[in-house]
Amino acid sequence: MNNSLFGFEINVWLDALARLGLIVGVMTVVAMGLIYGERKILARFQQRIGPQKTGPFGLLQSVADAIKLVGKEDLRPNAADPWTFELAPYFVFIPIFLGFVSLPFLLGVNIRLFDLGLLYFIAVSSVNIVGWIMAGWGSDNRYAMIGGMRAAAQAISYELPLVLSLVTVAMLAGSLNLKDIVEGQGTVPYIAWLPLAFVIFFISTLAEMNRPPFDIPIGESEVVGGPFVEYSGIRWSMFMLGEYASLWILSVLTAAVFLGGYSWPFGEDLGRGYQLVLMAAKSSLYIFVVFWVRASIPRLRIDQLMSYSWKILLPLSLAQVLVVGFVRVYELPDIFLAIEGVFGLIILVSLTGRAVASNRRLPGAARTMRSEAA
Amino acid sequence: MNEANALFSNYLAVLLGVGIGFILIFTALIASRLLAPFSPGRDKGTTYECGMLPLRRASTNVGMRFYLYAILFVIFDVEAIFIFPWAVSFVAVGAFAYWLMVLFIGILALGLGYAWKKGALQWR
């Protein structure tokens, strides 16, 4: 059983190990770059300069942070459940890391391509909720417990719109293999046919990554960091590494699934260098918009967050599945999909606007408390 | 390379990925244990509660509403599993498969509407 890597015939075990080892190195560098980029971009949004003292333009800031974090004392509270507390970083990081296995970075540059790549990705990427619950439960801390529960509730609620919007992509591509999905977008990327699915997908990924405005599990003004309250030093930074790794994974997945991956525009014949530029530009665009949203939109309350997913995103994505199915099965021209998507977007925006306007009122419990006090 | 070998080679990478992820975190923790200062003290081990001393164990009270959302999630996630094989093959099967899925999603939508009406989707 042999496989070839860079033209050399080598064993499958060594081949998989070499590719995974390579991704570990690249992931560390990319995560450091993302941390630096996030601080610098957020600083520009807030009229600051950001890191500038460590190295040229502050480029070594992430290295300095890493050295500081390794040198910090690793505390564990006496009341904590030792096994759950110690194992939680593994359960958060490993499922995120497994997401790399089926990603199509460039043509022929990937770890493995599964026939069920999209389903594999969805299955693996949601396991890390177990780690969040373990971190919350094991810390034996009120903030951590509430944060862990909130993380789970939020992740399962936004999992459904995320999955259903990816189902519409699978329906258009007729395949779950990510390579086929990318190559099916040679002329038109799926964002043009499925604008509504793309927006729902984008909102759900923000919630899956616990990014603002969906960061109530780790909201520092309510639960002081959520499940990570009791973690310090290198153990805490493992959670952060997982978070930035998942940001990178989701940016590559968005680029591949909705933005045309390496094949749009101009096909796959222009060489690896061109594809690299294309993928880097598309995934950087996604990452930049994520930072932009963080800088612009305030955090949601938990009742707003749950009802937004269950009452707006979920019915819209179910309807989207049915419409895409109708267009595909009766072989109507694809332009109907684009028209439906734009209509759906208008409905989504107007529903969101109504929800924002009505949610200025206090939720029921707080209202009764206030009326009792009055 | 035949089919079974290709499958083995694909999912071998997943198995090795679990191992490598484990080793990555384990080495980081070991490095920290070797490099960082380590001086346990009685007060360092207290639970952090913004400066207050905690009164009793924390991991007791969790709202019932989390459970409701979890139940709803299980229903819809099973539905998602059913949709995936349908999504890649319904064009080949034809209109009958499509209308069956309309029926299926319609029943689910009725359930969602019932939960909505009963107030299960409202955070209280």
Short mmCIF file of N, CA and C in Angstrom, two decimals, chain A residues 108-278:
data_model
loop_
_atom_site.label_atom_id
_atom_site.label_comp_id
_atom_site.label_asym_id
_atom_site.label_seq_id
_atom_site.Cartn_x
_atom_site.Cartn_y
_atom_site.Cartn_z
N GLY A 108 -5.30 19.59 -5.41
CA GLY A 108 -4.29 18.62 -5.06
C GLY A 108 -3.57 18.89 -3.77
N VAL A 109 -3.84 20.03 -3.12
CA VAL A 109 -3.21 20.32 -1.83
C VAL A 109 -4.26 20.16 -0.74
N ASN A 110 -4.23 19.02 -0.07
CA ASN A 110 -5.16 18.76 1.01
C ASN A 110 -4.62 17.56 1.77
N ILE A 111 -5.23 17.26 2.91
CA ILE A 111 -4.77 16.08 3.64
C ILE A 111 -5.41 14.85 3.02
N ARG A 112 -6.74 14.80 3.03
CA ARG A 112 -7.47 13.72 2.37
C ARG A 112 -8.76 14.31 1.81
N LEU A 113 -9.24 13.75 0.71
CA LEU A 113 -10.55 14.17 0.20
C LEU A 113 -11.54 13.04 0.40
N PHE A 114 -12.55 13.26 1.21
CA PHE A 114 -13.56 12.23 1.45
C PHE A 114 -14.70 12.40 0.46
N ASP A 115 -15.35 11.28 0.13
CA ASP A 115 -16.56 11.37 -0.68
C ASP A 115 -17.67 12.07 0.10
N LEU A 116 -17.63 11.91 1.44
CA LEU A 116 -18.65 12.54 2.28
C LEU A 116 -18.05 13.72 3.01
N GLY A 117 -17.17 14.48 2.34
CA GLY A 117 -16.40 15.52 3.00
C GLY A 117 -17.24 16.52 3.77
N LEU A 118 -18.34 16.98 3.16
CA LEU A 118 -19.15 18.01 3.80
C LEU A 118 -19.82 17.45 5.06
N LEU A 119 -20.34 16.23 4.96
CA LEU A 119 -20.99 15.59 6.11
C LEU A 119 -19.98 15.33 7.21
N TYR A 120 -18.78 14.87 6.82
CA TYR A 120 -17.70 14.64 7.79
C TYR A 120 -17.38 15.92 8.53
N PHE A 121 -17.27 17.01 7.77
CA PHE A 121 -16.92 18.29 8.39
C PHE A 121 -17.97 18.71 9.42
N ILE A 122 -19.25 18.60 9.03
CA ILE A 122 -20.32 19.00 9.95
C ILE A 122 -20.31 18.12 11.19
N ALA A 123 -20.10 16.80 10.97
CA ALA A 123 -20.13 15.87 12.10
C ALA A 123 -19.01 16.17 13.08
N VAL A 124 -17.81 16.41 12.53
CA VAL A 124 -16.64 16.55 13.40
C VAL A 124 -16.62 17.90 14.09
N SER A 125 -17.06 18.95 13.38
CA SER A 125 -16.84 20.29 13.91
C SER A 125 -17.76 20.61 15.07
N SER A 126 -18.84 19.80 15.27
CA SER A 126 -19.73 20.15 16.37
C SER A 126 -19.42 19.38 17.64
N VAL A 127 -18.41 18.49 17.59
CA VAL A 127 -18.12 17.69 18.78
C VAL A 127 -17.49 18.55 19.88
N ASN A 128 -16.87 19.68 19.50
CA ASN A 128 -16.13 20.42 20.51
C ASN A 128 -17.02 21.06 21.57
N ILE A 129 -18.36 21.02 21.34
CA ILE A 129 -19.27 21.49 22.38
C ILE A 129 -19.11 20.67 23.65
N VAL A 130 -18.79 19.37 23.49
CA VAL A 130 -18.55 18.53 24.66
C VAL A 130 -17.44 19.13 25.52
N GLY A 131 -16.39 19.61 24.84
CA GLY A 131 -15.28 20.23 25.56
C GLY A 131 -15.70 21.48 26.30
N TRP A 132 -16.56 22.28 25.68
CA TRP A 132 -17.00 23.51 26.34
C TRP A 132 -17.80 23.18 27.60
N ILE A 133 -18.69 22.17 27.48
CA ILE A 133 -19.48 21.77 28.65
C ILE A 133 -18.57 21.23 29.73
N MET A 134 -17.54 20.43 29.31
CA MET A 134 -16.62 19.87 30.29
C MET A 134 -15.87 20.97 31.01
N ALA A 135 -15.43 21.99 30.25
CA ALA A 135 -14.70 23.10 30.87
C ALA A 135 -15.61 23.82 31.87
N GLY A 136 -16.88 24.01 31.49
CA GLY A 136 -17.79 24.70 32.38
C GLY A 136 -18.11 23.90 33.63
N TRP A 137 -18.34 22.61 33.44
CA TRP A 137 -18.71 21.74 34.55
C TRP A 137 -17.52 21.48 35.46
N GLY A 138 -16.37 21.20 34.84
CA GLY A 138 -15.20 20.79 35.61
C GLY A 138 -14.62 21.90 36.46
N SER A 139 -14.83 23.17 36.05
CA SER A 139 -14.22 24.27 36.80
C SER A 139 -14.89 24.47 38.15
N ASP A 140 -16.11 23.98 38.31
CA ASP A 140 -16.89 24.19 39.51
C ASP A 140 -16.95 25.66 39.87
N ASN A 141 -17.40 26.45 38.92
CA ASN A 141 -17.46 27.89 39.09
C ASN A 141 -18.77 28.34 38.46
N ARG A 142 -19.45 29.27 39.10
CA ARG A 142 -20.76 29.64 38.58
C ARG A 142 -20.68 30.24 37.17
N TYR A 143 -19.73 31.13 36.99
CA TYR A 143 -19.61 31.78 35.68
C TYR A 143 -19.29 30.74 34.60
N ALA A 144 -18.38 29.82 34.96
CA ALA A 144 -17.98 28.81 33.98
C ALA A 144 -19.16 27.91 33.63
N MET A 145 -19.94 27.55 34.65
CA MET A 145 -21.08 26.66 34.43
C MET A 145 -22.09 27.32 33.49
N ILE A 146 -22.44 28.58 33.81
CA ILE A 146 -23.44 29.28 32.98
C ILE A 146 -22.88 29.46 31.58
N GLY A 147 -21.59 29.82 31.48
CA GLY A 147 -20.98 30.02 30.17
C GLY A 147 -20.99 28.75 29.35
N GLY A 148 -20.66 27.61 29.98
CA GLY A 148 -20.65 26.35 29.26
C GLY A 148 -22.03 25.99 28.75
N MET A 149 -23.05 26.18 29.60
CA MET A 149 -24.42 25.88 29.19
C MET A 149 -24.86 26.79 28.05
N ARG A 150 -24.50 28.06 28.16
CA ARG A 150 -24.86 28.99 27.09
C ARG A 150 -24.18 28.61 25.79
N ALA A 151 -22.90 28.20 25.89
CA ALA A 151 -22.17 27.81 24.68
C ALA A 151 -22.88 26.66 23.99
N ALA A 152 -23.31 25.67 24.81
CA ALA A 152 -23.97 24.50 24.22
C ALA A 152 -25.29 24.90 23.59
N ALA A 153 -26.09 25.69 24.31
CA ALA A 153 -27.41 26.07 23.79
C ALA A 153 -27.26 26.83 22.48
N GLN A 154 -26.30 27.75 22.46
CA GLN A 154 -26.10 28.56 21.26
C GLN A 154 -25.59 27.71 20.10
N ALA A 155 -24.63 26.83 20.39
CA ALA A 155 -24.05 26.05 19.30
C ALA A 155 -25.07 25.11 18.70
N ILE A 156 -25.93 24.47 19.53
CA ILE A 156 -26.90 23.56 18.94
C ILE A 156 -27.98 24.33 18.20
N SER A 157 -28.31 25.54 18.65
CA SER A 157 -29.35 26.29 17.94
C SER A 157 -28.88 26.74 16.58
N TYR A 158 -27.62 27.17 16.47
CA TYR A 158 -27.15 27.68 15.18
C TYR A 158 -26.59 26.59 14.29
N GLU A 159 -26.44 25.37 14.86
CA GLU A 159 -26.02 24.23 14.06
C GLU A 159 -27.04 23.96 12.94
N LEU A 160 -28.35 24.09 13.27
CA LEU A 160 -29.39 23.70 12.31
C LEU A 160 -29.42 24.60 11.08
N PRO A 161 -29.47 25.94 11.20
CA PRO A 161 -29.40 26.77 9.99
C PRO A 161 -28.12 26.54 9.21
N LEU A 162 -27.00 26.32 9.94
CA LEU A 162 -25.72 26.06 9.26
C LEU A 162 -25.80 24.82 8.40
N VAL A 163 -26.32 23.73 8.98
CA VAL A 163 -26.40 22.47 8.25
C VAL A 163 -27.36 22.60 7.07
N LEU A 164 -28.51 23.26 7.30
CA LEU A 164 -29.50 23.34 6.23
C LEU A 164 -29.02 24.22 5.09
N SER A 165 -28.21 25.26 5.39
CA SER A 165 -27.70 26.06 4.28
C SER A 165 -26.63 25.30 3.51
N LEU A 166 -25.88 24.40 4.21
CA LEU A 166 -24.92 23.57 3.47
C LEU A 166 -25.64 22.50 2.65
N VAL A 167 -26.83 22.07 3.12
CA VAL A 167 -27.60 21.09 2.35
C VAL A 167 -27.98 21.67 0.98
N THR A 168 -28.33 22.95 0.93
CA THR A 168 -28.70 23.53 -0.37
C THR A 168 -27.51 23.51 -1.31
N VAL A 169 -26.29 23.72 -0.78
CA VAL A 169 -25.11 23.63 -1.64
C VAL A 169 -24.95 22.21 -2.18
N ALA A 170 -25.14 21.22 -1.28
CA ALA A 170 -25.03 19.83 -1.73
C ALA A 170 -26.07 19.51 -2.79
N MET A 171 -27.27 20.12 -2.67
CA MET A 171 -28.31 19.86 -3.66
C MET A 171 -27.92 20.43 -5.02
N LEU A 172 -27.29 21.61 -5.03
CA LEU A 172 -26.87 22.18 -6.31
C LEU A 172 -25.71 21.40 -6.90
N ALA A 173 -24.75 21.00 -6.05
CA ALA A 173 -23.56 20.33 -6.56
C ALA A 173 -23.85 18.87 -6.87
N GLY A 174 -24.86 18.29 -6.21
CA GLY A 174 -25.14 16.88 -6.41
C GLY A 174 -24.08 15.97 -5.82
N SER A 175 -23.29 16.49 -4.89
CA SER A 175 -22.21 15.70 -4.30
C SER A 175 -21.87 16.26 -2.94
N LEU A 176 -21.27 15.40 -2.09
CA LEU A 176 -20.80 15.89 -0.80
C LEU A 176 -19.29 16.00 -0.77
N ASN A 177 -18.64 15.62 -1.87
CA ASN A 177 -17.19 15.71 -1.94
C ASN A 177 -16.80 17.17 -2.17
N LEU A 178 -15.96 17.71 -1.28
CA LEU A 178 -15.66 19.14 -1.37
C LEU A 178 -14.94 19.50 -2.67
N LYS A 179 -14.21 18.53 -3.23
CA LYS A 179 -13.53 18.80 -4.50
C LYS A 179 -14.56 19.00 -5.61
N ASP A 180 -15.58 18.13 -5.65
CA ASP A 180 -16.63 18.29 -6.66
C ASP A 180 -17.37 19.61 -6.47
N ILE A 181 -17.60 19.97 -5.19
CA ILE A 181 -18.33 21.21 -4.92
C ILE A 181 -17.54 22.40 -5.45
N VAL A 182 -16.21 22.40 -5.20
CA VAL A 182 -15.39 23.52 -5.69
C VAL A 182 -15.40 23.54 -7.22
N GLU A 183 -15.24 22.36 -7.83
CA GLU A 183 -15.14 22.35 -9.28
C GLU A 183 -16.48 22.58 -9.97
N GLY A 184 -17.58 22.41 -9.23
CA GLY A 184 -18.88 22.75 -9.80
C GLY A 184 -19.10 24.25 -9.92
N GLN A 185 -18.19 25.04 -9.34
CA GLN A 185 -18.36 26.49 -9.37
C GLN A 185 -17.43 27.17 -10.34
N GLY A 186 -16.99 26.42 -11.38
CA GLY A 186 -16.02 26.97 -12.31
C GLY A 186 -16.50 28.23 -13.01
N THR A 187 -17.79 28.29 -13.36
CA THR A 187 -18.27 29.48 -14.06
C THR A 187 -18.95 30.47 -13.12
N VAL A 188 -19.84 29.97 -12.24
CA VAL A 188 -20.54 30.87 -11.32
C VAL A 188 -20.41 30.32 -9.91
N PRO A 189 -19.91 31.11 -8.95
CA PRO A 189 -19.86 30.61 -7.57
C PRO A 189 -21.26 30.50 -6.98
N TYR A 190 -21.42 29.60 -6.00
CA TYR A 190 -22.76 29.33 -5.47
C TYR A 190 -23.34 30.52 -4.73
N ILE A 191 -22.51 31.51 -4.34
CA ILE A 191 -23.07 32.66 -3.65
C ILE A 191 -24.03 33.41 -4.57
N ALA A 192 -23.81 33.33 -5.89
CA ALA A 192 -24.70 34.03 -6.82
C ALA A 192 -26.06 33.36 -6.87
N TRP A 193 -26.09 31.98 -6.80
CA TRP A 193 -27.39 31.29 -6.83
C TRP A 193 -28.03 31.24 -5.46
N LEU A 194 -27.21 31.25 -4.40
CA LEU A 194 -27.74 31.03 -3.05
C LEU A 194 -27.35 32.15 -2.10
N PRO A 195 -27.72 33.39 -2.41
CA PRO A 195 -27.30 34.48 -1.51
C PRO A 195 -27.89 34.34 -0.11
N LEU A 196 -29.16 33.85 -0.03
CA LEU A 196 -29.79 33.71 1.29
C LEU A 196 -29.07 32.65 2.11
N ALA A 197 -28.77 31.49 1.47
CA ALA A 197 -28.07 30.43 2.18
C ALA A 197 -26.71 30.93 2.65
N PHE A 198 -26.04 31.74 1.83
CA PHE A 198 -24.72 32.24 2.23
C PHE A 198 -24.84 33.13 3.46
N VAL A 199 -25.82 34.02 3.49
CA VAL A 199 -25.94 34.93 4.63
C VAL A 199 -26.29 34.15 5.90
N ILE A 200 -27.20 33.16 5.77
CA ILE A 200 -27.55 32.34 6.93
C ILE A 200 -26.33 31.57 7.41
N PHE A 201 -25.56 31.03 6.45
CA PHE A 201 -24.34 30.30 6.79
C PHE A 201 -23.36 31.20 7.53
N PHE A 202 -23.19 32.42 7.02
CA PHE A 202 -22.23 33.35 7.64
C PHE A 202 -22.64 33.68 9.07
N ILE A 203 -23.92 33.98 9.29
CA ILE A 203 -24.40 34.31 10.63
C ILE A 203 -24.19 33.12 11.56
N SER A 204 -24.50 31.90 11.05
CA SER A 204 -24.36 30.72 11.90
C SER A 204 -22.91 30.43 12.23
N THR A 205 -21.99 30.68 11.28
CA THR A 205 -20.58 30.43 11.62
C THR A 205 -20.12 31.40 12.70
N LEU A 206 -20.60 32.64 12.65
CA LEU A 206 -20.25 33.58 13.72
C LEU A 206 -20.66 33.00 15.07
N ALA A 207 -21.88 32.40 15.12
CA ALA A 207 -22.36 31.86 16.38
C ALA A 207 -21.59 30.61 16.76
N GLU A 208 -21.24 29.77 15.77
CA GLU A 208 -20.50 28.54 16.08
C GLU A 208 -19.13 28.86 16.65
N MET A 209 -18.51 29.95 16.20
CA MET A 209 -17.18 30.31 16.69
C MET A 209 -17.25 31.14 17.95
N ASN A 210 -18.48 31.42 18.47
CA ASN A 210 -18.66 32.31 19.61
C ASN A 210 -18.01 33.66 19.37
N ARG A 211 -18.19 34.15 18.18
CA ARG A 211 -17.65 35.46 17.80
C ARG A 211 -18.69 36.52 18.11
N PRO A 212 -18.29 37.75 18.42
CA PRO A 212 -19.29 38.80 18.53
C PRO A 212 -20.05 38.92 17.22
N PRO A 213 -21.36 39.26 17.19
CA PRO A 213 -22.20 39.59 18.34
C PRO A 213 -22.78 38.40 19.07
N PHE A 214 -22.33 37.18 18.77
CA PHE A 214 -22.88 35.99 19.42
C PHE A 214 -21.93 35.47 20.48
N ASP A 215 -21.27 36.36 21.25
CA ASP A 215 -20.28 35.86 22.20
C ASP A 215 -20.79 35.85 23.63
N ILE A 216 -22.09 35.60 23.84
CA ILE A 216 -22.56 35.57 25.22
C ILE A 216 -21.96 34.46 26.07
N PRO A 217 -21.49 33.30 25.50
CA PRO A 217 -20.86 32.33 26.40
C PRO A 217 -19.58 32.85 27.04
N ILE A 218 -18.86 33.73 26.34
CA ILE A 218 -17.60 34.20 26.90
C ILE A 218 -17.67 35.70 27.18
N GLY A 219 -18.91 36.24 27.28
CA GLY A 219 -19.04 37.67 27.48
C GLY A 219 -18.40 38.13 28.78
N GLU A 220 -17.41 39.01 28.66
CA GLU A 220 -16.65 39.34 29.88
C GLU A 220 -17.45 40.22 30.85
N SER A 221 -18.50 40.89 30.35
CA SER A 221 -19.24 41.75 31.27
C SER A 221 -20.36 40.99 31.98
N GLU A 222 -20.64 39.75 31.58
CA GLU A 222 -21.70 38.98 32.24
C GLU A 222 -21.14 37.76 32.97
N VAL A 223 -20.34 36.96 32.24
CA VAL A 223 -19.84 35.72 32.84
C VAL A 223 -18.32 35.70 32.88
N VAL A 224 -17.67 36.88 32.83
CA VAL A 224 -16.22 37.03 33.01
C VAL A 224 -15.38 36.00 32.27
N GLY A 225 -15.70 35.73 31.02
CA GLY A 225 -14.87 34.80 30.28
C GLY A 225 -15.48 33.42 30.16
N GLY A 226 -16.62 33.19 30.77
CA GLY A 226 -17.34 31.94 30.60
C GLY A 226 -16.55 30.72 31.03
N PRO A 227 -16.52 29.67 30.20
CA PRO A 227 -15.88 28.42 30.61
C PRO A 227 -14.39 28.55 30.90
N PHE A 228 -13.77 29.65 30.45
CA PHE A 228 -12.32 29.76 30.63
C PHE A 228 -11.93 30.48 31.91
N VAL A 229 -12.92 30.81 32.77
CA VAL A 229 -12.60 31.63 33.94
C VAL A 229 -11.44 31.05 34.73
N GLU A 230 -11.48 29.74 34.97
CA GLU A 230 -10.49 29.15 35.87
C GLU A 230 -9.24 28.69 35.14
N TYR A 231 -9.19 28.84 33.83
CA TYR A 231 -8.02 28.36 33.10
C TYR A 231 -7.00 29.50 33.00
N SER A 232 -5.73 29.13 33.08
CA SER A 232 -4.70 30.16 32.97
C SER A 232 -3.53 29.59 32.18
N GLY A 233 -2.64 30.49 31.74
CA GLY A 233 -1.41 30.08 31.10
C GLY A 233 -1.64 29.28 29.84
N ILE A 234 -0.89 28.20 29.68
CA ILE A 234 -0.87 27.47 28.41
C ILE A 234 -2.20 26.75 28.18
N ARG A 235 -2.87 26.35 29.28
CA ARG A 235 -4.12 25.63 29.13
C ARG A 235 -5.18 26.55 28.50
N TRP A 236 -5.19 27.80 28.93
CA TRP A 236 -6.12 28.78 28.36
C TRP A 236 -5.78 29.03 26.89
N SER A 237 -4.45 29.10 26.60
CA SER A 237 -4.08 29.43 25.22
C SER A 237 -4.41 28.30 24.27
N MET A 238 -4.59 27.06 24.79
CA MET A 238 -5.03 25.97 23.91
C MET A 238 -6.44 26.24 23.40
N PHE A 239 -7.30 26.79 24.27
CA PHE A 239 -8.64 27.16 23.82
C PHE A 239 -8.56 28.23 22.74
N MET A 240 -7.65 29.20 22.94
CA MET A 240 -7.53 30.29 21.97
C MET A 240 -7.00 29.77 20.64
N LEU A 241 -6.02 28.84 20.72
CA LEU A 241 -5.49 28.24 19.50
C LEU A 241 -6.60 27.55 18.73
N GLY A 242 -7.47 26.83 19.47
CA GLY A 242 -8.59 26.17 18.82
C GLY A 242 -9.52 27.17 18.17
N GLU A 243 -9.75 28.29 18.85
CA GLU A 243 -10.67 29.29 18.31
C GLU A 243 -10.15 29.87 17.00
N TYR A 244 -8.84 30.20 16.97
CA TYR A 244 -8.32 30.78 15.74
C TYR A 244 -8.15 29.74 14.65
N ALA A 245 -7.86 28.48 15.05
CA ALA A 245 -7.82 27.42 14.04
C ALA A 245 -9.19 27.26 13.41
N SER A 246 -10.26 27.35 14.22
CA SER A 246 -11.59 27.16 13.63
C SER A 246 -11.97 28.36 12.77
N LEU A 247 -11.46 29.55 13.13
CA LEU A 247 -11.70 30.71 12.26
C LEU A 247 -11.08 30.46 10.88
N TRP A 248 -9.85 29.93 10.89
CA TRP A 248 -9.18 29.67 9.61
C TRP A 248 -9.91 28.59 8.81
N ILE A 249 -10.28 27.50 9.53
CA ILE A 249 -10.98 26.39 8.85
C ILE A 249 -12.26 26.89 8.20
N LEU A 250 -13.05 27.67 8.97
CA LEU A 250 -14.33 28.12 8.42
C LEU A 250 -14.13 29.11 7.29
N SER A 251 -13.04 29.90 7.33
CA SER A 251 -12.79 30.81 6.21
C SER A 251 -12.47 30.03 4.95
N VAL A 252 -11.67 28.97 5.08
CA VAL A 252 -11.35 28.16 3.90
C VAL A 252 -12.60 27.44 3.41
N LEU A 253 -13.43 26.95 4.36
CA LEU A 253 -14.64 26.24 3.94
C LEU A 253 -15.61 27.19 3.23
N THR A 254 -15.76 28.41 3.76
CA THR A 254 -16.64 29.38 3.09
C THR A 254 -16.14 29.68 1.70
N ALA A 255 -14.82 29.88 1.58
CA ALA A 255 -14.25 30.17 0.27
C ALA A 255 -14.51 29.02 -0.68
N ALA A 256 -14.38 27.78 -0.18
CA ALA A 256 -14.53 26.63 -1.07
C ALA A 256 -15.98 26.38 -1.42
N VAL A 257 -16.90 26.57 -0.46
CA VAL A 257 -18.27 26.13 -0.66
C VAL A 257 -19.12 27.21 -1.33
N PHE A 258 -18.88 28.48 -0.97
CA PHE A 258 -19.74 29.53 -1.51
C PHE A 258 -19.04 30.46 -2.49
N LEU A 259 -17.75 30.72 -2.28
CA LEU A 259 -17.09 31.76 -3.06
C LEU A 259 -16.32 31.22 -4.26
N GLY A 260 -16.48 29.93 -4.56
CA GLY A 260 -15.85 29.42 -5.75
C GLY A 260 -14.49 28.78 -5.55
N GLY A 261 -13.98 28.77 -4.32
CA GLY A 261 -12.74 28.08 -4.02
C GLY A 261 -11.61 28.48 -4.94
N TYR A 262 -10.83 27.48 -5.38
CA TYR A 262 -9.69 27.77 -6.24
C TYR A 262 -10.07 27.79 -7.71
N SER A 263 -11.35 27.52 -8.03
CA SER A 263 -11.63 27.36 -9.46
C SER A 263 -12.38 28.54 -10.08
N TRP A 264 -12.88 29.48 -9.29
CA TRP A 264 -13.55 30.62 -9.88
C TRP A 264 -12.77 31.88 -9.59
N PRO A 265 -12.51 32.85 -10.43
CA PRO A 265 -12.76 32.75 -11.87
C PRO A 265 -11.59 32.07 -12.60
N PHE A 266 -11.74 31.83 -13.88
CA PHE A 266 -10.69 31.37 -14.81
C PHE A 266 -10.29 29.93 -14.64
N GLY A 267 -11.09 29.06 -13.96
CA GLY A 267 -10.80 27.64 -13.97
C GLY A 267 -9.59 27.26 -13.16
N GLU A 268 -9.16 25.99 -13.32
CA GLU A 268 -8.12 25.43 -12.45
C GLU A 268 -6.78 25.29 -13.15
N ASP A 269 -6.62 25.89 -14.34
CA ASP A 269 -5.44 25.58 -15.14
C ASP A 269 -4.31 26.59 -14.97
N LEU A 270 -4.50 27.58 -14.10
CA LEU A 270 -3.51 28.66 -14.05
C LEU A 270 -2.41 28.44 -13.02
N GLY A 271 -2.35 27.23 -12.45
CA GLY A 271 -1.21 26.93 -11.58
C GLY A 271 -1.48 27.19 -10.11
N ARG A 272 -0.61 26.59 -9.28
CA ARG A 272 -0.78 26.66 -7.84
C ARG A 272 -0.64 28.06 -7.29
N GLY A 273 0.27 28.86 -7.87
CA GLY A 273 0.51 30.20 -7.34
C GLY A 273 -0.74 31.04 -7.43
N TYR A 274 -1.41 30.98 -8.60
CA TYR A 274 -2.64 31.74 -8.79
C TYR A 274 -3.72 31.26 -7.83
N GLN A 275 -3.84 29.92 -7.67
CA GLN A 275 -4.85 29.38 -6.76
C GLN A 275 -4.60 29.81 -5.34
N LEU A 276 -3.30 29.85 -4.97
CA LEU A 276 -2.96 30.26 -3.60
C LEU A 276 -3.41 31.70 -3.35
N VAL A 277 -3.13 32.59 -4.33
CA VAL A 277 -3.55 33.99 -4.20
C VAL A 277 -5.07 34.07 -4.08
N LEU A 278 -5.76 33.28 -4.92
CA LEU A 278 -7.22 33.30 -4.95
C LEU A 278 -7.80 32.86 -3.60
#
